[in-house]
Coordinates of C-alpha atoms in Angstrom, one line a residue:
Chain A
M1 CA 183.7 59.5 108.4
S2 CA 186.6 59.6 110.5
R3 CA 188.6 62.3 108.9
R4 CA 185.1 64.5 108.9
R5 CA 184.2 63.6 112.4
L6 CA 188.2 64.4 113.0
S7 CA 187.2 67.9 111.4
V8 CA 184.5 68.4 113.4
V9 CA 186.1 67.6 116.8
L10 CA 188.8 70.2 115.7
L11 CA 186.6 72.9 114.7
A12 CA 184.9 72.0 118.2
T13 CA 187.9 72.6 120.4
L14 CA 188.8 75.7 118.3
A15 CA 185.7 76.9 118.2
F16 CA 186.7 80.5 119.2
T17 CA 188.5 83.0 116.0
V18 CA 189.7 86.3 117.0
T19 CA 188.7 88.7 114.8
P20 CA 191.6 91.3 114.4
A21 CA 190.1 95.0 114.9
A22 CA 188.0 93.8 118.0
A23 CA 189.1 93.9 121.2
E24 CA 186.6 91.5 122.3
R25 CA 187.0 88.4 122.0
L26 CA 184.1 85.5 122.4
I27 CA 184.1 82.2 123.3
I28 CA 181.4 79.1 122.1
S29 CA 181.1 75.9 123.9
L30 CA 177.8 73.9 122.6
S31 CA 176.6 71.4 124.7
N32 CA 176.8 68.8 121.9
H33 CA 178.2 68.5 118.8
R34 CA 176.7 65.3 117.7
V35 CA 172.8 64.7 117.5
M36 CA 172.5 61.0 117.4
V37 CA 169.0 60.8 115.5
T38 CA 167.9 56.8 117.4
S39 CA 164.6 55.1 116.9
S40 CA 163.0 57.5 120.3
Y41 CA 164.2 60.6 118.7
T42 CA 161.4 63.1 118.8
G43 CA 163.4 66.5 118.8
V44 CA 165.9 67.8 121.4
D45 CA 167.5 71.2 122.5
L46 CA 171.4 71.6 121.8
V47 CA 172.6 74.2 124.3
L48 CA 175.1 77.1 123.1
F49 CA 176.9 79.4 126.3
G50 CA 179.3 81.8 125.3
S51 CA 181.4 84.1 126.9
V52 CA 183.0 87.3 125.8
E53 CA 186.4 87.8 126.9
G54 CA 188.6 91.1 126.4
E55 CA 189.7 94.3 127.9
Q56 CA 186.5 96.0 126.6
A57 CA 184.5 93.4 128.0
A58 CA 185.3 93.9 132.0
V59 CA 184.3 97.2 131.5
A60 CA 180.7 96.1 129.4
R61 CA 179.7 98.5 126.8
R62 CA 177.3 101.6 128.1
G63 CA 174.9 100.2 125.0
G64 CA 175.1 96.1 126.2
Y65 CA 176.0 93.1 124.2
D66 CA 174.3 91.7 121.0
V67 CA 174.3 88.4 119.8
V68 CA 172.6 86.6 116.8
V69 CA 173.7 82.9 116.5
T70 CA 172.7 81.5 112.9
V71 CA 173.1 77.4 112.4
T72 CA 172.9 76.5 109.0
G73 CA 172.4 72.9 108.4
P74 CA 173.3 71.0 105.1
R75 CA 172.7 72.7 102.1
D76 CA 170.5 70.9 99.6
N77 CA 167.7 71.7 95.7
E78 CA 165.0 72.4 97.5
R79 CA 161.9 72.3 95.4
T80 CA 158.7 75.5 96.5
R81 CA 155.5 74.0 94.1
R82 CA 152.2 76.2 93.7
K83 CA 149.4 75.0 93.2
G84 CA 146.4 75.8 90.6
R85 CA 142.9 75.2 89.3
V86 CA 142.7 72.7 85.8
F87 CA 139.5 71.9 85.2
G88 CA 137.8 72.4 88.3
I89 CA 140.6 70.6 90.5
W90 CA 143.7 71.6 92.1
V91 CA 147.0 70.3 90.4
N92 CA 150.6 72.0 91.0
V93 CA 151.5 74.2 88.0
D94 CA 154.5 75.9 88.8
S95 CA 157.6 75.6 90.2
R96 CA 160.4 77.2 91.4
T97 CA 164.1 75.4 92.4
F98 CA 166.0 76.5 95.4
V99 CA 170.1 75.7 94.5
N100 CA 172.5 74.7 97.4
V101 CA 170.3 76.1 100.2
P102 CA 170.2 75.1 104.0
S103 CA 167.8 72.7 104.5
Y104 CA 167.8 74.3 108.0
L105 CA 168.6 77.6 109.2
A106 CA 167.7 79.0 113.0
V107 CA 168.0 82.6 113.3
L108 CA 169.0 83.3 117.5
S109 CA 168.9 86.2 119.1
N110 CA 168.7 88.2 122.5
K111 CA 166.3 90.4 120.6
P112 CA 164.9 91.0 117.6
T113 CA 167.8 91.3 114.8
E114 CA 166.2 94.9 113.4
A115 CA 166.4 96.4 117.3
I116 CA 170.5 95.0 116.8
A117 CA 172.0 97.0 114.1
D118 CA 170.5 98.9 110.9
A119 CA 169.4 97.7 107.9
D120 CA 172.5 97.7 105.9
T121 CA 174.6 96.3 108.8
L122 CA 172.5 93.1 108.7
R123 CA 172.2 92.5 104.9
R124 CA 176.3 93.2 104.8
L125 CA 176.2 90.1 107.2
Q126 CA 173.9 88.1 106.1
V127 CA 171.7 88.2 109.3
G128 CA 167.6 87.3 109.4
F129 CA 165.4 85.5 106.8
D130 CA 165.2 88.4 104.8
N131 CA 168.8 88.9 104.2
F132 CA 170.0 85.2 104.0
Q133 CA 170.8 84.0 100.1
L134 CA 168.0 81.9 98.8
P135 CA 169.3 81.4 95.4
Q136 CA 166.4 79.6 93.0
H137 CA 166.6 79.1 89.1
I138 CA 165.4 81.8 87.4
G139 CA 165.7 80.8 83.5
P140 CA 169.3 80.1 82.7
D141 CA 170.4 82.1 85.6
I142 CA 171.1 81.2 89.4
A143 CA 170.4 84.4 92.2
D144 CA 168.4 85.5 95.6
V145 CA 165.0 87.4 94.6
V146 CA 163.8 90.1 96.3
K147 CA 162.6 89.5 99.7
D148 CA 158.8 89.6 98.6
D149 CA 158.9 87.2 96.2
P150 CA 155.9 84.5 96.5
F151 CA 158.1 81.9 95.7
R152 CA 160.8 82.8 98.3
Q153 CA 157.7 84.3 101.2
A154 CA 156.6 80.7 100.7
F155 CA 159.8 78.6 100.6
V156 CA 160.2 80.3 103.9
R157 CA 157.2 80.2 105.8
L158 CA 156.9 76.3 104.4
K159 CA 160.6 75.6 106.0
N160 CA 159.0 77.7 109.3
Q161 CA 155.8 75.5 109.0
H162 CA 158.1 72.4 109.2
R163 CA 160.0 74.2 111.8
L164 CA 163.4 73.8 110.0
Y165 CA 163.7 77.9 109.3
I166 CA 163.2 79.2 113.0
E167 CA 163.7 83.2 113.6
R168 CA 163.7 83.2 117.2
G169 CA 164.5 87.1 118.7
S170 CA 164.0 85.6 122.6
A171 CA 166.2 82.2 122.2
V172 CA 169.6 84.1 123.6
T173 CA 169.4 84.6 127.4
F174 CA 172.4 86.7 128.9
L175 CA 172.9 85.2 131.7
T176 CA 175.6 88.3 133.4
P177 CA 176.3 91.3 131.0
T178 CA 179.4 89.1 128.7
L179 CA 178.1 85.8 130.2
F180 CA 175.1 83.9 127.6
R181 CA 173.2 80.9 126.3
A182 CA 170.9 79.7 123.2
D183 CA 168.5 77.2 123.0
V184 CA 168.9 76.0 118.9
P185 CA 165.6 73.7 118.7
M186 CA 166.2 70.2 116.6
P187 CA 162.8 69.5 115.2
P188 CA 161.8 65.5 115.2
N189 CA 162.5 66.1 111.0
V190 CA 166.3 67.0 111.5
P191 CA 168.2 66.9 108.2
F192 CA 171.1 65.1 108.3
G193 CA 174.9 66.1 107.8
I194 CA 176.5 69.0 109.4
Y195 CA 175.7 71.8 110.4
E196 CA 177.5 75.5 111.0
V197 CA 177.1 77.3 114.3
D198 CA 177.8 80.9 113.8
V199 CA 178.1 83.3 115.8
K200 CA 178.0 87.6 116.2
L201 CA 178.7 89.7 118.9
F202 CA 177.0 93.4 118.2
A203 CA 177.9 96.2 120.4
D204 CA 176.3 99.9 119.6
G205 CA 174.7 98.5 116.4
A206 CA 178.5 97.1 114.9
M207 CA 179.7 93.7 114.6
V208 CA 182.6 93.5 117.1
A209 CA 183.7 90.1 117.5
Q210 CA 182.6 86.8 115.5
S211 CA 182.9 83.3 116.3
D212 CA 181.9 79.6 114.6
S213 CA 181.3 75.9 115.4
A214 CA 179.7 72.7 114.0
L215 CA 177.6 70.3 115.0
E216 CA 176.9 66.8 113.2
V217 CA 173.4 65.4 113.1
V218 CA 173.4 61.9 112.5
K219 CA 171.2 58.4 111.8
V220 CA 172.6 55.9 114.3
G221 CA 171.9 52.2 115.6
F222 CA 168.9 50.2 113.6
E223 CA 167.5 53.7 111.8
Q224 CA 170.9 54.2 109.9
F225 CA 171.1 50.6 109.2
V226 CA 167.5 50.3 107.8
A227 CA 168.5 54.1 105.5
V228 CA 172.1 52.7 104.0
A229 CA 170.4 48.9 103.5
A230 CA 167.2 51.0 101.4
R231 CA 169.7 53.5 99.6
D232 CA 173.1 51.7 99.1
Y233 CA 171.5 48.1 98.7
A234 CA 167.9 48.8 97.1
L235 CA 167.2 45.0 95.5
L236 CA 168.4 43.6 98.4
Y237 CA 166.8 45.5 101.1
G238 CA 163.1 45.0 98.8
L239 CA 163.6 41.4 98.4
A240 CA 164.3 41.1 102.7
T241 CA 161.4 43.4 103.3
A242 CA 159.0 41.1 100.4
M243 CA 160.3 38.2 102.3
L244 CA 159.4 40.0 106.0
A245 CA 155.8 39.7 104.0
L246 CA 155.7 36.4 103.1
L247 CA 156.8 35.7 106.6
T248 CA 154.3 37.1 108.7
G249 CA 151.8 36.3 106.5
W250 CA 152.7 32.7 106.9
F251 CA 153.2 32.9 110.6
A252 CA 149.7 34.3 110.8
S253 CA 148.5 31.3 109.0
V254 CA 150.2 29.2 111.2
V255 CA 149.5 31.1 115.2
F256 CA 145.4 31.8 113.9
R257 CA 145.1 28.4 112.1
R258 CA 141.3 27.2 112.6
D259 CA 141.5 23.4 110.9
Chain B
M1 CA 155.6 55.0 122.2
Q2 CA 157.4 57.0 119.8
I3 CA 159.5 55.2 116.9
Y4 CA 161.7 56.7 114.1
L5 CA 160.6 55.5 110.7
P6 CA 164.1 55.3 108.9
I7 CA 162.5 56.3 104.9
A8 CA 159.6 58.3 105.9
D9 CA 162.0 60.0 108.5
L10 CA 158.7 60.9 110.4
P11 CA 158.2 60.2 114.2
V12 CA 155.2 58.1 115.3
N13 CA 153.5 56.7 117.3
V14 CA 153.8 52.9 117.0
F15 CA 150.1 52.5 119.3
L16 CA 149.1 54.3 116.2
I17 CA 150.2 52.5 113.8
L18 CA 149.3 49.0 114.8
G19 CA 145.8 50.7 116.1
M20 CA 145.6 50.7 112.1
G21 CA 146.9 48.2 110.8
L22 CA 144.3 45.9 113.8
A23 CA 141.4 48.8 112.3
V24 CA 141.9 48.1 108.5
G25 CA 142.6 44.4 108.8
F26 CA 139.4 43.8 110.9
I27 CA 137.8 45.5 107.8
S28 CA 140.5 43.3 105.7
G29 CA 138.9 40.4 106.8
M30 CA 135.7 40.9 107.1
F31 CA 135.3 41.5 102.8
G32 CA 137.9 39.3 102.0
I33 CA 139.7 42.4 100.8
G34 CA 143.5 43.4 101.3
G35 CA 142.3 46.7 102.3
G36 CA 144.8 49.1 101.1
F37 CA 142.6 51.6 99.4
L38 CA 141.7 52.6 103.1
M39 CA 145.4 51.9 104.6
T40 CA 147.2 54.4 102.0
P41 CA 144.7 57.5 102.5
L42 CA 145.0 56.8 106.2
L43 CA 148.7 57.0 106.4
I44 CA 149.0 60.1 103.7
F45 CA 147.1 62.0 106.5
I46 CA 149.0 61.5 109.0
G47 CA 151.8 62.6 107.4
V48 CA 153.4 60.0 105.6
T49 CA 154.7 61.2 101.5
P50 CA 152.4 59.5 98.8
G51 CA 155.2 57.7 97.6
V52 CA 156.2 56.1 101.2
A53 CA 152.7 55.0 101.9
V54 CA 152.0 53.6 98.2
A55 CA 155.5 51.6 98.5
S56 CA 155.1 50.3 101.9
V57 CA 151.3 49.7 101.9
A58 CA 152.6 47.6 99.1
S59 CA 154.3 45.2 101.8
H60 CA 152.0 44.9 103.9
I61 CA 149.0 43.7 101.4
A62 CA 151.8 41.0 100.5
A63 CA 151.6 40.1 104.3
S64 CA 147.7 40.5 104.8
S65 CA 147.5 38.0 100.9
C66 CA 149.6 35.4 102.0
S67 CA 147.9 34.1 105.1
G68 CA 145.2 34.4 103.4
A69 CA 146.3 32.3 100.7
I70 CA 148.1 29.6 102.6
S71 CA 144.5 29.4 104.4
Y72 CA 142.6 29.5 100.4
W73 CA 145.3 27.1 99.2
R74 CA 144.8 24.1 102.1
R75 CA 141.2 24.0 101.2
N76 CA 141.6 23.3 97.3
A77 CA 140.4 26.5 96.6
V78 CA 143.0 28.0 94.7
D79 CA 143.4 27.8 90.7
P80 CA 147.1 27.7 89.7
P81 CA 147.3 27.0 86.7
L82 CA 144.8 30.5 86.4
A83 CA 146.6 32.3 89.3
L84 CA 149.8 31.5 87.1
M85 CA 148.2 33.0 83.9
L86 CA 146.8 36.3 85.4
L87 CA 150.5 36.6 87.1
G88 CA 151.7 37.1 83.6
G89 CA 149.6 39.9 82.8
G90 CA 150.2 41.1 86.5
I91 CA 153.7 41.1 86.8
L92 CA 153.8 43.5 83.1
G93 CA 151.6 45.5 85.4
T94 CA 152.9 46.2 88.3
A95 CA 156.2 47.3 86.0
T96 CA 154.6 50.1 83.9
G97 CA 152.7 51.3 87.3
V98 CA 156.3 51.7 89.3
W99 CA 157.6 53.1 85.7
L100 CA 154.6 55.6 85.6
F101 CA 154.8 56.3 89.8
T102 CA 158.4 57.0 89.2
V103 CA 158.0 59.5 85.9
M104 CA 155.0 61.0 87.8
R105 CA 157.0 61.9 90.6
A106 CA 159.9 63.4 88.8
L107 CA 157.3 65.5 87.5
D108 CA 155.8 66.7 90.1
Q109 CA 152.2 65.2 90.2
L110 CA 152.5 61.8 92.1
D111 CA 150.2 63.4 94.4
L112 CA 147.4 64.2 92.0
M113 CA 148.0 60.8 90.3
I114 CA 147.0 59.1 93.4
G115 CA 144.7 61.4 93.8
L116 CA 142.9 61.3 90.2
S117 CA 142.8 57.7 90.9
Y118 CA 141.4 57.3 93.9
L119 CA 138.7 60.0 92.9
T120 CA 138.1 58.1 89.6
L121 CA 138.1 54.2 90.8
L122 CA 136.3 54.6 94.1
S123 CA 133.5 56.5 93.5
V124 CA 132.9 54.1 90.2
V125 CA 133.5 50.4 92.2
G126 CA 131.9 52.0 94.8
S127 CA 128.5 53.3 93.6
L128 CA 128.4 50.0 91.2
M129 CA 129.2 47.7 94.2
A130 CA 126.3 49.5 96.4
S131 CA 123.6 49.7 94.0
E132 CA 124.4 46.4 92.9
S133 CA 123.7 45.2 96.4
I134 CA 120.4 47.4 97.6
R135 CA 119.1 45.6 94.3
A136 CA 119.5 42.7 95.7
I137 CA 118.5 43.4 99.5
L138 CA 115.0 45.1 97.4
R139 CA 114.5 41.5 95.4
A140 CA 115.0 39.3 98.8
R141 CA 112.6 41.8 100.4
S142 CA 110.3 41.3 97.6
G143 CA 110.3 37.8 97.8
R144 CA 111.3 37.6 93.4
P145 CA 114.3 34.2 93.3
V146 CA 117.6 35.5 92.5
V147 CA 118.6 35.2 89.0
L148 CA 121.6 34.1 88.8
R149 CA 124.0 33.8 85.8
R150 CA 122.3 31.8 82.7
A151 CA 124.3 29.4 81.4
G152 CA 125.6 29.9 78.3
S153 CA 125.7 33.7 78.4
H154 CA 128.6 35.0 76.1
L155 CA 130.4 38.4 76.5
W156 CA 132.5 39.4 72.9
F157 CA 135.8 38.1 74.4
H158 CA 134.9 34.9 75.0
G159 CA 135.1 33.8 71.4
L160 CA 139.6 35.4 71.7
P161 CA 141.9 32.6 70.3
I162 CA 144.5 31.0 72.9
K163 CA 141.6 29.0 74.6
F164 CA 142.9 27.2 77.8
R165 CA 140.8 24.9 80.1
F166 CA 141.2 25.3 83.5
K167 CA 140.2 22.7 85.2
R168 CA 139.2 23.3 89.0
S169 CA 137.1 26.3 87.9
R170 CA 135.3 24.2 85.4
I171 CA 135.8 26.9 82.7
Y172 CA 137.5 27.3 78.8
V173 CA 138.4 30.8 77.9
S174 CA 141.0 32.4 76.0
A175 CA 144.4 33.9 77.3
I176 CA 143.7 37.2 76.5
P177 CA 141.1 38.9 78.9
I178 CA 143.0 37.0 81.6
W179 CA 147.0 38.9 80.7
V180 CA 144.2 42.2 80.5
I181 CA 142.5 41.9 83.8
G182 CA 146.1 40.6 85.7
F183 CA 147.7 43.6 83.9
I184 CA 144.8 46.7 85.0
I185 CA 145.6 44.5 88.4
G186 CA 149.2 45.1 88.7
F187 CA 149.4 48.3 87.5
I188 CA 146.3 50.1 89.9
G189 CA 148.3 48.1 92.8
A190 CA 151.2 50.0 92.0
I191 CA 150.3 53.3 91.4
M192 CA 147.7 53.0 93.8
G193 CA 149.0 51.2 96.6
I194 CA 146.4 49.0 96.8
G195 CA 146.1 45.0 96.4
G196 CA 142.9 45.4 94.1
G197 CA 140.7 42.4 95.4
F198 CA 137.8 44.4 95.6
L199 CA 138.4 45.0 92.1
L200 CA 139.8 41.4 90.7
V201 CA 137.0 39.3 92.4
P202 CA 134.0 41.0 90.3
M203 CA 136.4 40.9 87.2
L204 CA 136.6 37.3 87.3
I205 CA 133.3 36.5 88.4
Y206 CA 131.4 38.6 85.5
F207 CA 134.2 38.2 83.0
L208 CA 135.8 35.1 83.4
R209 CA 132.9 33.3 84.5
V210 CA 135.3 31.7 87.5
P211 CA 133.0 30.2 90.2
T212 CA 132.7 31.2 93.8
A213 CA 134.7 28.1 95.2
T214 CA 138.1 29.2 93.5
V215 CA 137.4 32.5 93.3
I216 CA 138.7 35.0 96.4
G217 CA 141.5 31.8 96.8
T218 CA 143.4 32.8 93.0
S219 CA 143.2 36.0 93.5
M220 CA 144.8 36.4 96.5
V221 CA 147.4 34.2 95.2
L222 CA 147.7 37.7 92.4
T223 CA 147.7 39.5 95.4
L224 CA 150.2 38.5 96.7
V225 CA 152.7 37.9 94.1
T226 CA 151.9 41.6 92.4
M227 CA 152.5 43.1 96.0
A228 CA 155.4 40.7 96.9
S229 CA 156.9 42.3 93.3
A230 CA 155.8 45.4 93.7
T231 CA 157.3 45.6 96.9
V232 CA 161.1 45.2 94.9
M233 CA 160.4 47.3 92.3
H234 CA 159.7 50.4 94.2
A235 CA 162.8 49.1 96.4
V236 CA 164.6 49.3 93.6
T237 CA 163.1 51.9 91.5
N238 CA 162.0 55.0 94.2
H239 CA 164.1 53.8 97.6
Q240 CA 160.4 54.7 99.4
V241 CA 159.9 51.9 100.9
D242 CA 159.8 52.2 104.8
A243 CA 160.5 48.3 106.4
V244 CA 159.4 49.5 109.9
L245 CA 156.8 51.4 109.1
A246 CA 155.4 47.8 106.4
L247 CA 156.5 45.0 109.7
I248 CA 153.5 47.4 112.6
L249 CA 151.2 46.8 109.9
M250 CA 151.7 43.7 108.6
V251 CA 151.3 42.7 112.4
G252 CA 148.3 45.2 113.3
G253 CA 146.8 43.8 109.7
T254 CA 147.1 39.9 109.6
I255 CA 145.7 40.1 113.6
G256 CA 142.9 42.3 112.9
A257 CA 141.9 40.5 110.1
Q258 CA 141.5 37.4 111.9
F259 CA 139.0 39.1 114.0
G260 CA 137.5 41.0 110.7
A261 CA 137.2 37.4 109.0
R262 CA 135.0 35.6 112.1
A263 CA 132.7 38.7 111.8
G264 CA 132.0 38.5 108.8
H265 CA 130.2 35.2 108.5
K266 CA 128.0 36.5 110.3
M267 CA 126.3 38.7 108.4
A268 CA 124.7 38.7 104.6
G269 CA 126.3 38.7 102.0
E270 CA 124.2 41.3 100.2
W271 CA 124.4 43.8 103.7
L272 CA 128.4 42.8 103.6
R273 CA 128.5 44.3 99.9
L274 CA 126.6 47.6 101.0
L275 CA 128.8 48.6 103.7
L276 CA 131.7 47.1 101.6
G277 CA 130.5 49.9 98.7
L278 CA 129.8 52.8 100.6
L279 CA 132.6 52.7 103.1
V280 CA 134.6 52.3 99.2
L281 CA 132.4 55.0 98.0
L282 CA 133.0 57.2 101.0
V283 CA 137.1 57.3 100.6
G284 CA 136.6 58.3 96.9
L285 CA 134.5 61.1 98.1
R286 CA 137.4 61.9 100.6
F287 CA 139.7 62.3 97.7
A288 CA 137.3 64.4 95.4
Y289 CA 136.8 66.9 98.4
Q290 CA 140.3 67.1 98.7
L291 CA 140.8 67.9 95.0
M292 CA 138.3 70.0 94.8
I293 CA 138.1 72.3 97.7
N294 CA 140.6 75.6 97.4
P295 CA 143.9 73.8 99.6
Q296 CA 144.8 75.9 102.6
D297 CA 148.4 76.6 101.0
L298 CA 149.1 76.9 97.5
Y299 CA 152.4 76.3 97.9
S300 CA 153.9 72.9 98.8
L301 CA 157.6 71.9 99.3
R302 CA 159.7 69.2 97.8
M303 CA 163.5 68.0 98.1
A304 CA 164.6 68.3 94.5
E305 CA 166.8 64.9 94.0
G306 CA 170.8 65.5 92.9
M307 CA 173.4 68.7 93.8
P308 CA 174.2 71.0 91.0

């Protein structure tokens, strides 16, 4: 735990990298590297600030800069099921397993990604939902499929409905030509674990700088205690819950005793 | 006031859950049932997954039947040997139910299984109850005397071996139908998240001829033990019991039940049974509707267990 926390902190403090060919440097900072889910948690908006530095930046490029922030949550396998009518009732008849896909994915930019760079560049850099790798089990193989595959579309659409996959072409705002902020929405049903934050800077349709950071979403306090107990000490947890039920029942019978 | 449920992984309004507990508790106190068949669908409706709903409601029913069982015990309205014998079948049924629950969950068919069992069980039991009570009401109107069970009438399984005498209930029956009834109730309870009181009481009366003096108390003891063990088994096998959710439900449920019981005393038995029958039928039809109509979305998501 402490080593993981340390690595998050290290990533945070060294949250800038320089792509050698570019003259620009991208410096980013997150408002919070640790999202704590407590009993009063109902979702939170993180704020990411970024600044473009370097010789070129002094005389900002003529076309201006574009920014795409991609936040990916902890990866897991997820199944998408499809219902079909069997003997007049609706039953899950088919399912696909998506392998090692992010439980949370946010693609935030200052304008729609199609307007930032051409399709080839976006595909190469995996920018946007359509270009993000979402591999699924196809027979014995694991591969991503075409973007209009019905299961892939349903998966992205459902994740979007659950506010776990977010694509916003207006979530990044430039405060000055070289300073920007992005709002990263964390939904109420946020998955727990380490999140990677990747920021790409574009100018004139090409990527000129990149930087990354990380954050952690953790259950803390009582929620953490209950969740850990239920998973790691299942028998004890079950017995405790049953005891709690008996006590509540007994207590009620004492309080409301009428004879 | 919002609170985050640690196992359901969902923020909910405490007062909404408490209110649901009170309402269902009121109904359960009024009819002398656990109320699981109402609570589980309600939880599913507000977004709790069926698995968590079934597993958490089990502990809620354990709580409400515990307070009921204690007050019946004080009045000597429990037949301990009969309850013990029912329990033998009940625990086995619960274990089988939890096992099936786990299997269906792995096969992606848990929602279907819960929906189908609710549909069939509730519509059958609901229509039986409603029609029986309407007949009773009509009979009372026409002034004809109610024909109670004929003394000495026997069903085929009353001839089965391993007979026992239950002194407090004044019955002499074979242990086999008792075990079977216990098994059925335990099994249904584990897969549907219901205590089964609304099934057990008629079964005990019609099949085993248990007198009204001991039937509800004995049924509550059985519900208490099967639901407490279902809680433990669901916690161990599926990790789906949400203690925070269960606690809020318990508090609401036990309080609501006290007021419900008072309201229930003021109503005639037939009308009470008619109301309960219609309520049960309504919940069953709700499930039928859900299974038959075209779903809004053909696709659904589920976390697959285990990393590659």
